[in-house]
Amino acid sequence: WARGEAGPYTVIASYITASEQFGFEPIPIFMLARDNVLVGDDPAKVTFEREGIYIDQKTGKPVAATTRYTYQDDEDRYVVSFTRTHDLSANRMVDTIKGVKRIAAKLMHFDGAYLRFVGDLQISRYRAGDLVETYKDDAIWELMYFGHPR
């Protein structure tokens, strides 16, 4: 999940992938506000993209260098990008478990991971295809895996 502020905008965004029993259905969560007034929160209007995917060395999980949420509402299109500059943490969850629970987790092949990033948040607004405004600031966001990546 991610949260950040750039210029007059505040964004909260997440892209969750359901487990196999739910068909790996994506669940986008998105809220964008400008000057504390809601601009958009309809998940049906959000698309999600990942760019620059690499495998994190410590966790073995795929990570995107850039995650992008695009919110299309009539003639207005908002593009919210989180671009990683470095990691704050990258941990395999099983490494934090002690004793018998750790042994059980390893036997069950528990493969969870928690990663936290620092980077740039950029929010751009387009009207009828023309760039109207762009704001950029620092942000922190997280990535969690509770199982094996697809």
PDB file of C-alpha atoms in Angstrom:
ATOM      1  CA  TRP A   1       0.000   0.000   0.000  1.00  0.00           C
ATOM      2  CA  ALA A   2       1.076   3.593  -0.485  1.00  0.00           C
ATOM      3  CA  ARG A   3       0.225   6.996   0.862  1.00  0.00           C
ATOM      4  CA  GLY A   4       1.642  10.360  -0.056  1.00  0.00           C
ATOM      5  CA  GLU A   5       1.191  14.059  -0.646  1.00  0.00           C
ATOM      6  CA  ALA A   6       2.415  16.097  -3.600  1.00  0.00           C
ATOM      7  CA  GLY A   7       1.370  19.714  -4.005  1.00  0.00           C
ATOM      8  CA  PRO A   8      -2.339  20.048  -3.155  1.00  0.00           C
ATOM      9  CA  TYR A   9      -2.926  16.304  -3.681  1.00  0.00           C
ATOM     10  CA  THR A  10      -3.156  13.456  -1.187  1.00  0.00           C
ATOM     11  CA  VAL A  11      -3.294   9.853  -2.340  1.00  0.00           C
ATOM     12  CA  ILE A  12      -3.908   6.513  -0.663  1.00  0.00           C
ATOM     13  CA  ALA A  13      -3.491   3.550  -2.980  1.00  0.00           C
ATOM     14  CA  SER A  14      -3.230  -0.203  -2.800  1.00  0.00           C
ATOM     15  CA  TYR A  15      -3.436  -3.076  -5.239  1.00  0.00           C
ATOM     16  CA  ILE A  16      -4.236  -6.370  -3.577  1.00  0.00           C
ATOM     17  CA  THR A  17      -4.274  -9.723  -5.335  1.00  0.00           C
ATOM     18  CA  ALA A  18      -6.696 -12.245  -3.827  1.00  0.00           C
ATOM     19  CA  SER A  19      -5.631 -15.818  -3.141  1.00  0.00           C
ATOM     20  CA  GLU A  20      -6.107 -18.689  -5.573  1.00  0.00           C
ATOM     21  CA  GLN A  21      -9.422 -19.712  -3.997  1.00  0.00           C
ATOM     22  CA  PHE A  22     -10.780 -16.311  -5.093  1.00  0.00           C
ATOM     23  CA  GLY A  23      -9.330 -16.568  -8.598  1.00  0.00           C
ATOM     24  CA  PHE A  24      -6.389 -14.224  -7.933  1.00  0.00           C
ATOM     25  CA  GLU A  25      -8.888 -11.384  -8.436  1.00  0.00           C
ATOM     26  CA  PRO A  26      -7.238  -7.933  -8.186  1.00  0.00           C
ATOM     27  CA  ILE A  27      -8.667  -5.524  -5.629  1.00  0.00           C
ATOM     28  CA  PRO A  28      -7.660  -1.910  -6.316  1.00  0.00           C
ATOM     29  CA  ILE A  29      -8.062   0.580  -3.482  1.00  0.00           C
ATOM     30  CA  PHE A  30      -7.632   4.207  -4.465  1.00  0.00           C
ATOM     31  CA  MET A  31      -8.441   7.603  -2.997  1.00  0.00           C
ATOM     32  CA  LEU A  32      -7.239  10.889  -4.442  1.00  0.00           C
ATOM     33  CA  ALA A  33      -8.034  14.273  -2.919  1.00  0.00           C
ATOM     34  CA  ARG A  34      -7.106  17.817  -3.925  1.00  0.00           C
ATOM     35  CA  ASP A  35      -7.086  20.442  -1.169  1.00  0.00           C
ATOM     36  CA  ASN A  36      -8.874  17.901   1.067  1.00  0.00           C
ATOM     37  CA  VAL A  37     -11.735  17.523  -1.433  1.00  0.00           C
ATOM     38  CA  LEU A  38     -12.255  14.051  -2.865  1.00  0.00           C
ATOM     39  CA  VAL A  39     -11.308  13.822  -6.544  1.00  0.00           C
ATOM     40  CA  GLY A  40     -11.768  10.110  -7.038  1.00  0.00           C
ATOM     41  CA  ASP A  41     -12.272   6.828  -5.224  1.00  0.00           C
ATOM     42  CA  ASP A  42     -14.124   4.577  -7.684  1.00  0.00           C
ATOM     43  CA  PRO A  43     -12.046   1.380  -8.116  1.00  0.00           C
ATOM     44  CA  ALA A  44     -13.733   0.742 -11.481  1.00  0.00           C
ATOM     45  CA  LYS A  45     -11.964   3.839 -12.842  1.00  0.00           C
ATOM     46  CA  VAL A  46      -8.456   2.765 -11.751  1.00  0.00           C
ATOM     47  CA  THR A  47      -5.853   0.883 -13.747  1.00  0.00           C
ATOM     48  CA  PHE A  48      -2.607  -0.365 -12.234  1.00  0.00           C
ATOM     49  CA  GLU A  49       0.779  -0.823 -13.908  1.00  0.00           C
ATOM     50  CA  ARG A  50       4.230  -1.982 -12.823  1.00  0.00           C
ATOM     51  CA  GLU A  51       7.503  -1.123 -14.554  1.00  0.00           C
ATOM     52  CA  GLY A  52      11.106  -2.161 -14.036  1.00  0.00           C
ATOM     53  CA  ILE A  53      10.339  -5.425 -12.262  1.00  0.00           C
ATOM     54  CA  TYR A  54      13.323  -7.088 -10.575  1.00  0.00           C
ATOM     55  CA  ILE A  55      13.776  -9.869  -8.002  1.00  0.00           C
ATOM     56  CA  ASP A  56      14.686  -8.612  -4.530  1.00  0.00           C
ATOM     57  CA  GLN A  57      17.851 -10.433  -3.435  1.00  0.00           C
ATOM     58  CA  LYS A  58      16.932 -10.843   0.242  1.00  0.00           C
ATOM     59  CA  THR A  59      13.294 -11.919  -0.116  1.00  0.00           C
ATOM     60  CA  GLY A  60      13.314 -13.489  -3.574  1.00  0.00           C
ATOM     61  CA  LYS A  61      10.143 -11.544  -4.419  1.00  0.00           C
ATOM     62  CA  PRO A  62       9.402  -9.574  -7.591  1.00  0.00           C
ATOM     63  CA  VAL A  63       9.421  -5.821  -6.993  1.00  0.00           C
ATOM     64  CA  ALA A  64       8.509  -3.001  -9.366  1.00  0.00           C
ATOM     65  CA  ALA A  65      10.787   0.016  -9.594  1.00  0.00           C
ATOM     66  CA  THR A  66       7.680   2.049 -10.493  1.00  0.00           C
ATOM     67  CA  THR A  67       4.052   1.438  -9.624  1.00  0.00           C
ATOM     68  CA  ARG A  68       1.467   3.554 -11.407  1.00  0.00           C
ATOM     69  CA  TYR A  69      -2.223   4.132 -10.777  1.00  0.00           C
ATOM     70  CA  THR A  70      -4.242   5.842 -13.510  1.00  0.00           C
ATOM     71  CA  TYR A  71      -7.647   7.233 -12.598  1.00  0.00           C
ATOM     72  CA  GLN A  72      -9.880   8.120 -15.565  1.00  0.00           C
ATOM     73  CA  ASP A  73     -12.963  10.226 -14.812  1.00  0.00           C
ATOM     74  CA  ASP A  74     -14.662  11.633 -17.917  1.00  0.00           C
ATOM     75  CA  GLU A  75     -12.187  14.127 -19.431  1.00  0.00           C
ATOM     76  CA  ASP A  76      -9.905  14.154 -16.389  1.00  0.00           C
ATOM     77  CA  ARG A  77      -7.119  11.600 -16.084  1.00  0.00           C
ATOM     78  CA  TYR A  78      -4.883  11.446 -13.029  1.00  0.00           C
ATOM     79  CA  VAL A  79      -1.617   9.522 -13.163  1.00  0.00           C
ATOM     80  CA  VAL A  80      -0.080   8.690  -9.781  1.00  0.00           C
ATOM     81  CA  SER A  81       3.399   7.139  -9.902  1.00  0.00           C
ATOM     82  CA  PHE A  82       5.593   5.831  -7.093  1.00  0.00           C
ATOM     83  CA  THR A  83       9.211   5.395  -8.232  1.00  0.00           C
ATOM     84  CA  ARG A  84      11.618   3.617  -5.880  1.00  0.00           C
ATOM     85  CA  THR A  85      15.002   5.185  -5.119  1.00  0.00           C
ATOM     86  CA  HIS A  86      16.053   2.833  -2.291  1.00  0.00           C
ATOM     87  CA  ASP A  87      14.836   0.306   0.258  1.00  0.00           C
ATOM     88  CA  LEU A  88      14.133   1.033   3.909  1.00  0.00           C
ATOM     89  CA  SER A  89      13.647  -2.644   4.691  1.00  0.00           C
ATOM     90  CA  ALA A  90      13.290  -6.025   3.040  1.00  0.00           C
ATOM     91  CA  ASN A  91      12.436  -8.923   5.334  1.00  0.00           C
ATOM     92  CA  ARG A  92      11.289 -12.491   4.981  1.00  0.00           C
ATOM     93  CA  MET A  93       8.482 -12.905   7.530  1.00  0.00           C
ATOM     94  CA  VAL A  94       9.625 -16.400   8.523  1.00  0.00           C
ATOM     95  CA  ASP A  95      12.883 -14.853   9.787  1.00  0.00           C
ATOM     96  CA  THR A  96      10.943 -12.964  12.485  1.00  0.00           C
ATOM     97  CA  ILE A  97       9.240 -16.092  13.855  1.00  0.00           C
ATOM     98  CA  LYS A  98      10.890 -17.941  16.757  1.00  0.00           C
ATOM     99  CA  GLY A  99      10.879 -21.481  18.100  1.00  0.00           C
ATOM    100  CA  VAL A 100       8.306 -24.118  17.184  1.00  0.00           C
ATOM    101  CA  LYS A 101       6.248 -21.617  15.184  1.00  0.00           C
ATOM    102  CA  ARG A 102       9.263 -20.984  12.946  1.00  0.00           C
ATOM    103  CA  ILE A 103       9.723 -24.702  12.333  1.00  0.00           C
ATOM    104  CA  ALA A 104       6.006 -25.064  11.527  1.00  0.00           C
ATOM    105  CA  ALA A 105       6.109 -22.068   9.168  1.00  0.00           C
ATOM    106  CA  LYS A 106       9.089 -23.515   7.310  1.00  0.00           C
ATOM    107  CA  LEU A 107       7.444 -26.945   7.064  1.00  0.00           C
ATOM    108  CA  MET A 108       4.341 -25.260   5.594  1.00  0.00           C
ATOM    109  CA  HIS A 109       6.599 -23.410   3.119  1.00  0.00           C
ATOM    110  CA  PHE A 110       5.382 -20.040   4.412  1.00  0.00           C
ATOM    111  CA  ASP A 111       6.919 -17.515   2.068  1.00  0.00           C
ATOM    112  CA  GLY A 112       5.743 -14.105   3.292  1.00  0.00           C
ATOM    113  CA  ALA A 113       7.802 -10.945   2.880  1.00  0.00           C
ATOM    114  CA  TYR A 114       7.622  -7.282   3.871  1.00  0.00           C
ATOM    115  CA  LEU A 115       9.410  -4.578   1.907  1.00  0.00           C
ATOM    116  CA  ARG A 116       9.405  -0.819   2.485  1.00  0.00           C
ATOM    117  CA  PHE A 117      10.626   1.747  -0.030  1.00  0.00           C
ATOM    118  CA  VAL A 118      11.573   5.410  -0.303  1.00  0.00           C
ATOM    119  CA  GLY A 119      11.201   7.246  -3.566  1.00  0.00           C
ATOM    120  CA  ASP A 120       9.361   9.816  -5.608  1.00  0.00           C
ATOM    121  CA  LEU A 121       5.630  10.339  -5.792  1.00  0.00           C
ATOM    122  CA  GLN A 122       4.443  12.134  -8.909  1.00  0.00           C
ATOM    123  CA  ILE A 123       0.830  13.145  -9.475  1.00  0.00           C
ATOM    124  CA  SER A 124      -0.131  14.460 -12.912  1.00  0.00           C
ATOM    125  CA  ARG A 125      -3.529  15.662 -14.060  1.00  0.00           C
ATOM    126  CA  TYR A 126      -4.571  15.606 -17.712  1.00  0.00           C
ATOM    127  CA  ARG A 127      -7.687  17.275 -19.113  1.00  0.00           C
ATOM    128  CA  ALA A 128      -8.886  16.102 -22.529  1.00  0.00           C
ATOM    129  CA  GLY A 129      -5.427  14.595 -23.069  1.00  0.00           C
ATOM    130  CA  ASP A 130      -3.469  17.766 -22.212  1.00  0.00           C
ATOM    131  CA  LEU A 131      -1.197  17.942 -19.161  1.00  0.00           C
ATOM    132  CA  VAL A 132      -2.688  20.502 -16.766  1.00  0.00           C
ATOM    133  CA  GLU A 133      -0.492  20.105 -13.684  1.00  0.00           C
ATOM    134  CA  THR A 134       2.198  17.891 -12.167  1.00  0.00           C
ATOM    135  CA  TYR A 135       3.456  17.713  -8.594  1.00  0.00           C
ATOM    136  CA  LYS A 136       6.291  15.660  -7.165  1.00  0.00           C
ATOM    137  CA  ASP A 137       7.437  14.879  -3.621  1.00  0.00           C
ATOM    138  CA  ASP A 138       9.117  12.201  -1.511  1.00  0.00           C
ATOM    139  CA  ALA A 139       7.091   9.206  -0.387  1.00  0.00           C
ATOM    140  CA  ILE A 140       7.356   5.940   1.535  1.00  0.00           C
ATOM    141  CA  TRP A 141       5.375   2.836   0.577  1.00  0.00           C
ATOM    142  CA  GLU A 142       5.227  -0.862   1.325  1.00  0.00           C
ATOM    143  CA  LEU A 143       4.869  -4.212  -0.383  1.00  0.00           C
ATOM    144  CA  MET A 144       3.710  -7.346   1.405  1.00  0.00           C
ATOM    145  CA  TYR A 145       3.575 -10.931   0.248  1.00  0.00           C
ATOM    146  CA  PHE A 146       1.672 -13.460   2.327  1.00  0.00           C
ATOM    147  CA  GLY A 147       2.496 -16.311  -0.008  1.00  0.00           C
ATOM    148  CA  HIS A 148       4.212 -17.191  -3.247  1.00  0.00           C
ATOM    149  CA  PRO A 149       4.118 -14.595  -6.041  1.00  0.00           C
ATOM    150  CA  ARG A 150       2.176 -15.438  -9.180  1.00  0.00           C
TER     151      ARG A 150
END
